[in-house]
Every structure is written in structure tokens, then in C-alpha cells.
PDB file of C-alpha atoms in Angstrom:
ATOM      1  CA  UNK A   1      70.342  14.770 -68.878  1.00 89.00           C
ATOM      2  CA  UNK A   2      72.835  17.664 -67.330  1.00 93.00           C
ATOM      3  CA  UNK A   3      75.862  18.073 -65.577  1.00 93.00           C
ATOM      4  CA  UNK A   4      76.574  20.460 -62.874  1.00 95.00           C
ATOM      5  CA  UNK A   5      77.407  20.527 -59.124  1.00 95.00           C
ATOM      6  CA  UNK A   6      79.690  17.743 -58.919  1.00 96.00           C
ATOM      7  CA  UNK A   7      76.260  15.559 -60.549  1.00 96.00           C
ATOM      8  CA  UNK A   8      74.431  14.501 -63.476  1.00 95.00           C
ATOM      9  CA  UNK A   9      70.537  14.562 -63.363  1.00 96.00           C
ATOM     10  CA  UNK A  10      68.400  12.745 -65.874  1.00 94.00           C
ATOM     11  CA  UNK A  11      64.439  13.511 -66.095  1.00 93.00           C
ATOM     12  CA  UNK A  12      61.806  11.393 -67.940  1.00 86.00           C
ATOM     13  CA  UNK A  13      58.493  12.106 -69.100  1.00 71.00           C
ATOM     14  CA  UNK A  14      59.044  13.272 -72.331  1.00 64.00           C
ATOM     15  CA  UNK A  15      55.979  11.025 -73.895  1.00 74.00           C
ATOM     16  CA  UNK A  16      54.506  10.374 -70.524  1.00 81.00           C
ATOM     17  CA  UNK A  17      53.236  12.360 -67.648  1.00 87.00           C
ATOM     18  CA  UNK A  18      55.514  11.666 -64.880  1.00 91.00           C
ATOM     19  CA  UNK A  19      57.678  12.724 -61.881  1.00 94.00           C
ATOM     20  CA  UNK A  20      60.504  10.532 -62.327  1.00 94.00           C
ATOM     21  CA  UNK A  21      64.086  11.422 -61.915  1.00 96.00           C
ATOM     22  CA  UNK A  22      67.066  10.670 -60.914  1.00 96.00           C
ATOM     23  CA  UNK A  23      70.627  11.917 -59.927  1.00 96.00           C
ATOM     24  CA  UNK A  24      74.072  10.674 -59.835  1.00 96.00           C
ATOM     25  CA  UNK A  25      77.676  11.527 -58.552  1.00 96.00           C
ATOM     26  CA  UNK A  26      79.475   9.001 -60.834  1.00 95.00           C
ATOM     27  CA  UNK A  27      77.665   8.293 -63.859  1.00 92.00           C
ATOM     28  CA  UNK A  28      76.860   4.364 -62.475  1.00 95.00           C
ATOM     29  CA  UNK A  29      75.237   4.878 -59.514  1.00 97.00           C
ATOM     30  CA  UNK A  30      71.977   6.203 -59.362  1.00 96.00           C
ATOM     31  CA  UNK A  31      69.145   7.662 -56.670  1.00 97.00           C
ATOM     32  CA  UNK A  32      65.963   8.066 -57.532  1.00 96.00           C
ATOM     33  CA  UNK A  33      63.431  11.305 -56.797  1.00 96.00           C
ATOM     34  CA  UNK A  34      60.358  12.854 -57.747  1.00 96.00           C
ATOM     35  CA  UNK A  35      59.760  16.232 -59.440  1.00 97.00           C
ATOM     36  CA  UNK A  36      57.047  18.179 -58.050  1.00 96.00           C
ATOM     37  CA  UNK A  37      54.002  17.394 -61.267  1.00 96.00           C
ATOM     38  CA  UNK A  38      53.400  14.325 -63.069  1.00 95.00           C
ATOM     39  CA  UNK A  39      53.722  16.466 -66.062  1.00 94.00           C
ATOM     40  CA  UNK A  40      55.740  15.516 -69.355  1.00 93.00           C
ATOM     41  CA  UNK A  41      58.651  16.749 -68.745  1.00 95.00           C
ATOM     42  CA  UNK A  42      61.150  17.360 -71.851  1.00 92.00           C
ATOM     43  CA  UNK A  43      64.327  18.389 -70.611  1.00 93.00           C
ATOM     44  CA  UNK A  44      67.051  19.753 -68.070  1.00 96.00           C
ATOM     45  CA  UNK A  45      70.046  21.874 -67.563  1.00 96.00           C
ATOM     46  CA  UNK A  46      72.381  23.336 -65.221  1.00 97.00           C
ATOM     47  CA  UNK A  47      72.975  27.421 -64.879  1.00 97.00           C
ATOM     48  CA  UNK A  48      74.017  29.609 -62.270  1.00 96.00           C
ATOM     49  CA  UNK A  49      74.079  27.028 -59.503  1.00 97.00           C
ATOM     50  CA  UNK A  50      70.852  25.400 -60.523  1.00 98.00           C
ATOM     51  CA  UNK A  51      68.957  22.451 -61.987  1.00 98.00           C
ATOM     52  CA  UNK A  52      66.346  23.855 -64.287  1.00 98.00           C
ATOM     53  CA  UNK A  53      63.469  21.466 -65.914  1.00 97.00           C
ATOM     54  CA  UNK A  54      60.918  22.360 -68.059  1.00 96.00           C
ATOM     55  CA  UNK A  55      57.524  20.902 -69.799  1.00 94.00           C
ATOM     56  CA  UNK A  56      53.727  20.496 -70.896  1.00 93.00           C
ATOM     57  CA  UNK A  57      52.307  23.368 -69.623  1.00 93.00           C
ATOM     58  CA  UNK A  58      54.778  25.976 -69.212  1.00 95.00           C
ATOM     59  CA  UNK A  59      55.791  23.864 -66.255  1.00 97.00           C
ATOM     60  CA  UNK A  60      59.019  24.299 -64.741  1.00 98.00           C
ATOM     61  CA  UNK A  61      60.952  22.266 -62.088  1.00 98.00           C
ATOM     62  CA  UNK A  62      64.245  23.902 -60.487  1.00 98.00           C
ATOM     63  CA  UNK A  63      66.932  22.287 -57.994  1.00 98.00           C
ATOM     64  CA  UNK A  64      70.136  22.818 -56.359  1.00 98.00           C
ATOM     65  CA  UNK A  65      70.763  19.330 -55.660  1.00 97.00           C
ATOM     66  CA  UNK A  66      69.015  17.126 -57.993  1.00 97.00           C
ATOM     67  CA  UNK A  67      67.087  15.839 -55.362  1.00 97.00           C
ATOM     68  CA  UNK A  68      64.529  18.324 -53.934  1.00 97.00           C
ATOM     69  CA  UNK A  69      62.501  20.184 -56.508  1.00 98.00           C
ATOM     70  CA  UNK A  70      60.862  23.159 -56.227  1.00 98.00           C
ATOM     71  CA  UNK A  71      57.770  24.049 -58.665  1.00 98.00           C
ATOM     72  CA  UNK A  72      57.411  27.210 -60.856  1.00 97.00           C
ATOM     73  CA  UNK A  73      56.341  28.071 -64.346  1.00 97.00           C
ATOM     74  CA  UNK A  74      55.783  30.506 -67.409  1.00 97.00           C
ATOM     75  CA  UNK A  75      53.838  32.833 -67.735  1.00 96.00           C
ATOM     76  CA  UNK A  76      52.157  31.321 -70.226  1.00 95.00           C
ATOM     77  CA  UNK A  77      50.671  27.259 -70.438  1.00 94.00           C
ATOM     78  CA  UNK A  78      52.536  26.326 -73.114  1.00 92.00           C
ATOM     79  CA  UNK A  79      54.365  23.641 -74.028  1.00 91.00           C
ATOM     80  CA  UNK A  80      57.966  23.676 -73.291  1.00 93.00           C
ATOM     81  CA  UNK A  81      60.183  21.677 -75.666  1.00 89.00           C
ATOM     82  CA  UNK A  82      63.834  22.510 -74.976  1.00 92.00           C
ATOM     83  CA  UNK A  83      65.652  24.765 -72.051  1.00 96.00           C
ATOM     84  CA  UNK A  84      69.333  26.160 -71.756  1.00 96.00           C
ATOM     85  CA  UNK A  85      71.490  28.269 -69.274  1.00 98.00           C
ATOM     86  CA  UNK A  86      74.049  30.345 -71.954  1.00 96.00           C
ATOM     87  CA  UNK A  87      75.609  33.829 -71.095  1.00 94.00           C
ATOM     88  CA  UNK A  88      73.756  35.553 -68.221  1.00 95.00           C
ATOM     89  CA  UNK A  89      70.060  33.485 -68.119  1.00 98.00           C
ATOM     90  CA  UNK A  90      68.076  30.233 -68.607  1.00 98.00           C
ATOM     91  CA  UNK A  91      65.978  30.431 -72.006  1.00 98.00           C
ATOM     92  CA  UNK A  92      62.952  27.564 -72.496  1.00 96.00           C
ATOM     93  CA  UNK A  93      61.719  27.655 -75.907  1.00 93.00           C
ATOM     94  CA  UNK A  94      58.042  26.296 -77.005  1.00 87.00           C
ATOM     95  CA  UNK A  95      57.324  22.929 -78.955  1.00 80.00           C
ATOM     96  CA  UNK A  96      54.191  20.484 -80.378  1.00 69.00           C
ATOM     97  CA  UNK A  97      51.616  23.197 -81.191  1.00 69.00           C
ATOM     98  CA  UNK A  98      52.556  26.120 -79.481  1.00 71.00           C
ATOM     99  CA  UNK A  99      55.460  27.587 -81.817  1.00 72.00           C
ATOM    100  CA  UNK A 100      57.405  31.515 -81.799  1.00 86.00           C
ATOM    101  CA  UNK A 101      56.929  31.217 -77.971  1.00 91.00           C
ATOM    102  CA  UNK A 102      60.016  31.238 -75.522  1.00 94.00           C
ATOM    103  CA  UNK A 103      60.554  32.363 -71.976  1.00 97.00           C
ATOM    104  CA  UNK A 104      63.986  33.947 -70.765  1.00 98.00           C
ATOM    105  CA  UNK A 105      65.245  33.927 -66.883  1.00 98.00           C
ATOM    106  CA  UNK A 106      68.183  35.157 -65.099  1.00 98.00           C
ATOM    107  CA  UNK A 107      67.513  33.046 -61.665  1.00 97.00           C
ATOM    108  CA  UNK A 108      65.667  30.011 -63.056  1.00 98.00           C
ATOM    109  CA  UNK A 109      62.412  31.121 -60.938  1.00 97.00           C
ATOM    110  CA  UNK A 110      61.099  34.348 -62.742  1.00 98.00           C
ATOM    111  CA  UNK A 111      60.064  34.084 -65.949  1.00 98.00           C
ATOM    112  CA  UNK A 112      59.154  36.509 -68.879  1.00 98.00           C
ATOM    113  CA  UNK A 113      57.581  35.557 -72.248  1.00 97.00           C
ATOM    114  CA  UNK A 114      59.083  36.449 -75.404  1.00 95.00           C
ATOM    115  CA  UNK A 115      57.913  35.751 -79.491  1.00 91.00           C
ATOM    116  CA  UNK A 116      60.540  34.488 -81.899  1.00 89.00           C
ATOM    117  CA  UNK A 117      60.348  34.669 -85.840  1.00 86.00           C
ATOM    118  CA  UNK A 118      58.873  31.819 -88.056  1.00 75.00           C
ATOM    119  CA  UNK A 119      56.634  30.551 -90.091  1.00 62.00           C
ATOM    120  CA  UNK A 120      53.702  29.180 -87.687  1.00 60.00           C
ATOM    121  CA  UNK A 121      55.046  25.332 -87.730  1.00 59.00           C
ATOM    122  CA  UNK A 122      58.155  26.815 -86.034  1.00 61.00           C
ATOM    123  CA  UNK A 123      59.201  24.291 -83.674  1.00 73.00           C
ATOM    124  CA  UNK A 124      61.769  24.175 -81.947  1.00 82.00           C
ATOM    125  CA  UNK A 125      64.173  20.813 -82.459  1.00 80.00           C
ATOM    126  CA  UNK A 126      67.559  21.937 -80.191  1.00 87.00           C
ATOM    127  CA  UNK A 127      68.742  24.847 -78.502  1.00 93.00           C
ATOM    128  CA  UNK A 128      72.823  25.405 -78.286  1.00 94.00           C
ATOM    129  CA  UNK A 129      74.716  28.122 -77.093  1.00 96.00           C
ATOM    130  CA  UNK A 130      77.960  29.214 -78.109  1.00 94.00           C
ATOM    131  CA  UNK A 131      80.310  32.156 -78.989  1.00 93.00           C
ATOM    132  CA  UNK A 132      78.042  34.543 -77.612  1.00 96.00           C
ATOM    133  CA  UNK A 133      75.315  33.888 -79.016  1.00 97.00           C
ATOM    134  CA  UNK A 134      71.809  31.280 -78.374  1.00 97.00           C
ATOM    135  CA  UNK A 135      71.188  29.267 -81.559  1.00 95.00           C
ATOM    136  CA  UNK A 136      68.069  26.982 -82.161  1.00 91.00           C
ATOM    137  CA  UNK A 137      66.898  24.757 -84.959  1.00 85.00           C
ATOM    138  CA  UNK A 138      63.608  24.923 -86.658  1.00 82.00           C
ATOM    139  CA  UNK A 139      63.183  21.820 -88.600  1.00 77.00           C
ATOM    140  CA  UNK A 140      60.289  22.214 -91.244  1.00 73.00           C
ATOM    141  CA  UNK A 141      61.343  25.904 -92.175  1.00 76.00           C
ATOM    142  CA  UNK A 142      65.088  24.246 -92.097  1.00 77.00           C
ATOM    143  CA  UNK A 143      66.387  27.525 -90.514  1.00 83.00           C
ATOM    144  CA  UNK A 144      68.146  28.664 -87.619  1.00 86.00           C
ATOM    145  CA  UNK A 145      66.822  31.476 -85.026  1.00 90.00           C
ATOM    146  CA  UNK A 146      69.470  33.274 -83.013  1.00 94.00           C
ATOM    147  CA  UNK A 147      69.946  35.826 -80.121  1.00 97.00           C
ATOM    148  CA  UNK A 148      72.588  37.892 -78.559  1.00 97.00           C
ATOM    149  CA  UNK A 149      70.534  38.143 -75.173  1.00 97.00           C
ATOM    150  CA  UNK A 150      68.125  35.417 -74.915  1.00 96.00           C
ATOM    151  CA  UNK A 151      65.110  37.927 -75.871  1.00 96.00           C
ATOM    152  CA  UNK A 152      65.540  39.210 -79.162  1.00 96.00           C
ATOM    153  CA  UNK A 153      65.568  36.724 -82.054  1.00 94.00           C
ATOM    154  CA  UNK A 154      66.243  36.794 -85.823  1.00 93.00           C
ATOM    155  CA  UNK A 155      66.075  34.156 -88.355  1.00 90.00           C
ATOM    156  CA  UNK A 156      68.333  32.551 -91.340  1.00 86.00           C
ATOM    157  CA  UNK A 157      66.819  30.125 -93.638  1.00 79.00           C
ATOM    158  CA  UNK A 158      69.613  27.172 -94.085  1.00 74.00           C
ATOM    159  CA  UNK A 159      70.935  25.202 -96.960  1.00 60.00           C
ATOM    160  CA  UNK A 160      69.972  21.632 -95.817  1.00 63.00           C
ATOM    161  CA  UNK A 161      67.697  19.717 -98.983  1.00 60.00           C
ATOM    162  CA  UNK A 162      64.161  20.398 -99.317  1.00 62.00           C
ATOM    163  CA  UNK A 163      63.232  16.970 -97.915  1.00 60.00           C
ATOM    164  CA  UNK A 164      65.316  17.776 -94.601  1.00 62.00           C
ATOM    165  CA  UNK A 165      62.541  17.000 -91.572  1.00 59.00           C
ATOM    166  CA  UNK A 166      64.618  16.841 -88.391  1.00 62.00           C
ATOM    167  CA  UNK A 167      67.933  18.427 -88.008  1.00 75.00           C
ATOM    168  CA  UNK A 168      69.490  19.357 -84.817  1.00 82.00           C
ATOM    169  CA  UNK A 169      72.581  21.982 -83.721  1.00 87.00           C
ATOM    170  CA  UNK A 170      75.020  21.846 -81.276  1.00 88.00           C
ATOM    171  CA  UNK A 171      78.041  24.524 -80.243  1.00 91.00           C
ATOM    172  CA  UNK A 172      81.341  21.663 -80.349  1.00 86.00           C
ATOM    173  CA  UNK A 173      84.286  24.282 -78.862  1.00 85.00           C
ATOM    174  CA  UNK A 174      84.493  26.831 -81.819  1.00 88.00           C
ATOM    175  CA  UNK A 175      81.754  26.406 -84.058  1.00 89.00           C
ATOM    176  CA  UNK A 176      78.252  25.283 -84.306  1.00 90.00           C
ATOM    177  CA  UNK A 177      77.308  21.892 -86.038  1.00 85.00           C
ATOM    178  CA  UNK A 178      74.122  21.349 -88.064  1.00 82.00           C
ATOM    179  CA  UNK A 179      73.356  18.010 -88.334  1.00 77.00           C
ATOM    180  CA  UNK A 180      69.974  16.750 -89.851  1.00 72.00           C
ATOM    181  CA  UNK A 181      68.201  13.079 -89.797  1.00 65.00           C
ATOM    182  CA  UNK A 182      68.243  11.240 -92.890  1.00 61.00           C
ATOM    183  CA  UNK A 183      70.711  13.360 -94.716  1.00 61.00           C
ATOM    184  CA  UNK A 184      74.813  12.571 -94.945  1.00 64.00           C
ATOM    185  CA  UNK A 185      75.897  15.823 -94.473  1.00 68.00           C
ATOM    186  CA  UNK A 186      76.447  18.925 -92.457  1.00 75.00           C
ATOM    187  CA  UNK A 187      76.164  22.562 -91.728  1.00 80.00           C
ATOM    188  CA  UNK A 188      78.594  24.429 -89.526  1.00 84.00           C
ATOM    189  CA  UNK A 189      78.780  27.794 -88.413  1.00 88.00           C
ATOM    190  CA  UNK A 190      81.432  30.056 -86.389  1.00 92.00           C
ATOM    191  CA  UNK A 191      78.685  32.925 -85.662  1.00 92.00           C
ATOM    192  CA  UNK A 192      75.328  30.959 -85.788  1.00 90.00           C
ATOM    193  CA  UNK A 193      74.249  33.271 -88.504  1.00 88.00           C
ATOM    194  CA  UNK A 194      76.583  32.393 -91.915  1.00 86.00           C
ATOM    195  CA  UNK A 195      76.491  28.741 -92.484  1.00 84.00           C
ATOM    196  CA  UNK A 196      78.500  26.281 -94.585  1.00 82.00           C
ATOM    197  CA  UNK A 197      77.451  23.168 -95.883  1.00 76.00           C
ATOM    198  CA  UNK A 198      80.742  21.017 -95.146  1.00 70.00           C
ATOM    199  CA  UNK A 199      80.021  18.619 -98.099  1.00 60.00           C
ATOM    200  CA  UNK A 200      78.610  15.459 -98.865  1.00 54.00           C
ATOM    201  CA  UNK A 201      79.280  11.698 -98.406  1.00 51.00           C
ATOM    202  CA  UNK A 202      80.686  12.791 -94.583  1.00 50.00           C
ATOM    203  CA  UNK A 203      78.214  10.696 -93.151  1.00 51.00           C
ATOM    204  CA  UNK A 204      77.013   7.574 -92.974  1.00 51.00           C
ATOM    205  CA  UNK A 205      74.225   7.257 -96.437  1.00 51.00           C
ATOM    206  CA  UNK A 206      71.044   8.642 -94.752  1.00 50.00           C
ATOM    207  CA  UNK A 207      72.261   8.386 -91.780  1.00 49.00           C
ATOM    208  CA  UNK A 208      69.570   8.956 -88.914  1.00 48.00           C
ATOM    209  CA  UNK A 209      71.676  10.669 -86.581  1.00 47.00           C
ATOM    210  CA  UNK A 210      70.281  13.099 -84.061  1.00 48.00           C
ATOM    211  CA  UNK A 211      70.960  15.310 -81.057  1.00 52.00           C
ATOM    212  CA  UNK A 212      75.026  15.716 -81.501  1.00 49.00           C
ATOM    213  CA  UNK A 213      76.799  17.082 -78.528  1.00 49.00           C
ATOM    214  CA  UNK A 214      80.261  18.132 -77.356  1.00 46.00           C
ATOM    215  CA  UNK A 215      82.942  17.700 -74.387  1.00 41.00           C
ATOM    216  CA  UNK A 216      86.767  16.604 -74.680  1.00 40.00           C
ATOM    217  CA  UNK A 217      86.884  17.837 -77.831  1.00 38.00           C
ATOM    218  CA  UNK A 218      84.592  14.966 -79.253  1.00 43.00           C
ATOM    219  CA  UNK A 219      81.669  15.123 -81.146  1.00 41.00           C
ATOM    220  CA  UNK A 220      78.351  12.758 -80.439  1.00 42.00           C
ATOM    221  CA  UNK A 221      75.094  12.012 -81.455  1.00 45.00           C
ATOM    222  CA  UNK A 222      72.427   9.348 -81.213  1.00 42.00           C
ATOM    223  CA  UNK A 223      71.999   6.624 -84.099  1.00 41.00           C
ATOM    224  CA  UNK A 224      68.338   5.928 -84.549  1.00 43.00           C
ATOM    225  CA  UNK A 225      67.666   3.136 -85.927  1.00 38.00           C
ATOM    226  CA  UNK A 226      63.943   1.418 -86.751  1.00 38.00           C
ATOM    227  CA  UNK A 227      63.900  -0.838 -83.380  1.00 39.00           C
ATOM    228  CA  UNK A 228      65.920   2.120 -81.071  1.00 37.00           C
ATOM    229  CA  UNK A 229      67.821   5.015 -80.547  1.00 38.00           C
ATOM    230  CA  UNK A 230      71.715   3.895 -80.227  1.00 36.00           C
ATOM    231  CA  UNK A 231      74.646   5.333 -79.122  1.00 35.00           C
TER     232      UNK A 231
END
């Protein structure tokens, strides 16, 4: 889901091929639309006056509205996990199979290809952007890639325990937060490059919590659980 011209716009398709979207002014009131593929699509965002939505395929989706799609892609077929508008350009990252790919854009439309660092089960689990600088988490290596410009990438290996599977980051004001499944602790960071393990027993005892995010200077995340996903 993403925010931006007065609207939020929520895709799904992420285990399915589908077209289905939706868009709303208020949060509670939705319309339905179609994106231009029945593709899986695996997430949105909002940059420089535009709806961007990328997926299987090097697929990519991009509105003003919400509504009224238009269809573009990668250069490459790949498969297109996670997608963010920081500093000057969108940047789509590759997922499931098709890792140290990405593809950077300043208008959403145009695309270029770039390589990232990694071992070659580098997958991509969450993209933030903060403090001048694109961060993304790599869950099996459990390390961090990071860029300046959206194009050029390095890597840190992070402190999170060797059985650490899933962790996500987020950028929540003035500092990044690393937060991994199954573990009751933390990782934050003011650069995206030096990180800090903010100590244990701060969480819930193997706590499954996932995909933290930030606005009103409040930190959230989802709650899975072994029937759903919570809030």
C-alpha cells in the first residue's frame, strides 16, 4: 500500500497473478481498478507525482491517479520484489530466484539495470530510504546493502544471530530500524552503514514481527502469528 496525491493505493497479487487494485481518499472507502497484466504484483509507491508498481517479470505498472494504469517494464524479466521513490528516482530491487539485480528510474517509465553485492541467495526482504541514503535487507547473508544514488551499492554484514531468516528495515525519522522475525531484538542505524544491536529482551520472546514502518513519530509492524498476519 502507498500514500500520495491526496490517496492511498493498495495492489494485490503478491502470490497470485492478478490485476486487482484499489484506491482510496479516506482510508474507508474504497474503488476498485485493474492494473494493466494479471501478473503478481509485489508492491507500490508514490514518487515524483506518481504511482509506481512493480512484479514477476520485470513488470511495472505506473499511475497518477490510482485509477488508470499505464504498462512498462525493466529491462530485464526478472522478478521484482520490492520498489521505492527516495532522493531523486524510483529503485525496484529483484527477489525469488533472481538476486544482485535492481533497476533505478528518475520518471518511473525508463528504466536501467544495475548489479548489487551478495552472496547469490541475496534477496531482497525491504527497501527503506532515509538520511540520504537507500538501505535494503538481505535476509540469509543477514546484511544490509546501501547506496548514495540508487546505482552504486556496497554491503555490511550485520550482527543479528546466526539463525536470523527474515529481518526487515525501515528509516523511523532519524535512524534506521532492523528488525528480524523470530528474534527479540533490534538493530538500528543513523547512516545505514554502522549498526547497533539495541539489546535484548526489547521484544516480545521470539516475537514474529515483520515489515515495521514509520509516520507520527510511531513505529509499526505486522505480528504474524501461525493462523495470520496481525496488526
Amino acid at each position: 500500500m502507498a500514500f500520495g496525491a491526496n490517496r492511498w493505493v493498495a495492489i494485490s497479487g503478491r502470490f497470485d497473478a492478478t490485476n486487482v487494485a484499489a484506491w482510496s481518499t479516506d482510508g474507508i472507502t474504497w474503488s476498485s481498478t485493474t492494473l494493466p497484466a494479471s501478473v503478481r504484483w509485489t508492491e507500490v509507491t508514490f514518487g515524483a507525482n506518481l504511482f509506481v508498481v512493480v512484479g514477476y517479470g520485470g513488470n511495472v505498472a505506473y499511475s497518477t491517479n490510482g485509477a488508470t494504469w499505464t504498462l512498462g517494464a525493466t529491462p530485464e524479466a526478472r522478478t521484482l520484489g520490492t520498489v521505492l521513490y527516495g532522493g531523486d528516482r524510483f529503485v525496484t530491487l529483484g527477489y525469488f530466484n533472481n538476486p544482485n539485480y535492481g533497476a533505478h528510474s528518475t520518471n518511473g517509465i525508463t528504466w536501467s539495470s544495475f548489479t548489487f553485492p551478495g552472496a547469490n541467495d541475496s534477496n531482497v526482504s525491504s527497501l527503506a530510504y532515509g538520511a540520504g541514503r537507500f538501505v535494503a535487507s538481505i535476509p540469509y547473508t543477514r546484511s544490509v546493502i546501501h547506496s548514495t544514488n540508487g546505482i552504486t551499492w556496497s554491503e555490511n554484514t550485520l550482527a543479528f544471530p546466526n539463525n536470523t531468516t527474515q529481518w526487515d528495515v525501515a528509516f523511523t525519522g532519524n535512524r534506521f530500524l532492523g528488525m528480524a522475525q523470530n528474534q527479540n531484538t533490534t538493530l538500528i542505524s543513523t547512516d545505514g552503514i554502522t549498526w547497533t544491536n539495541s539489546g535484548a529482551n526489547i521484544l516480545p520472546n521470539n516475537s514474529a514481527l515483520r515489515k515495521p514502518s514509520y509516520g507520527d513519530f510511531t513505529v509499526a509492524c505486522l505480528l504474524y502469528t501461525s493462523d495470520a498476519a496481525d496488526e
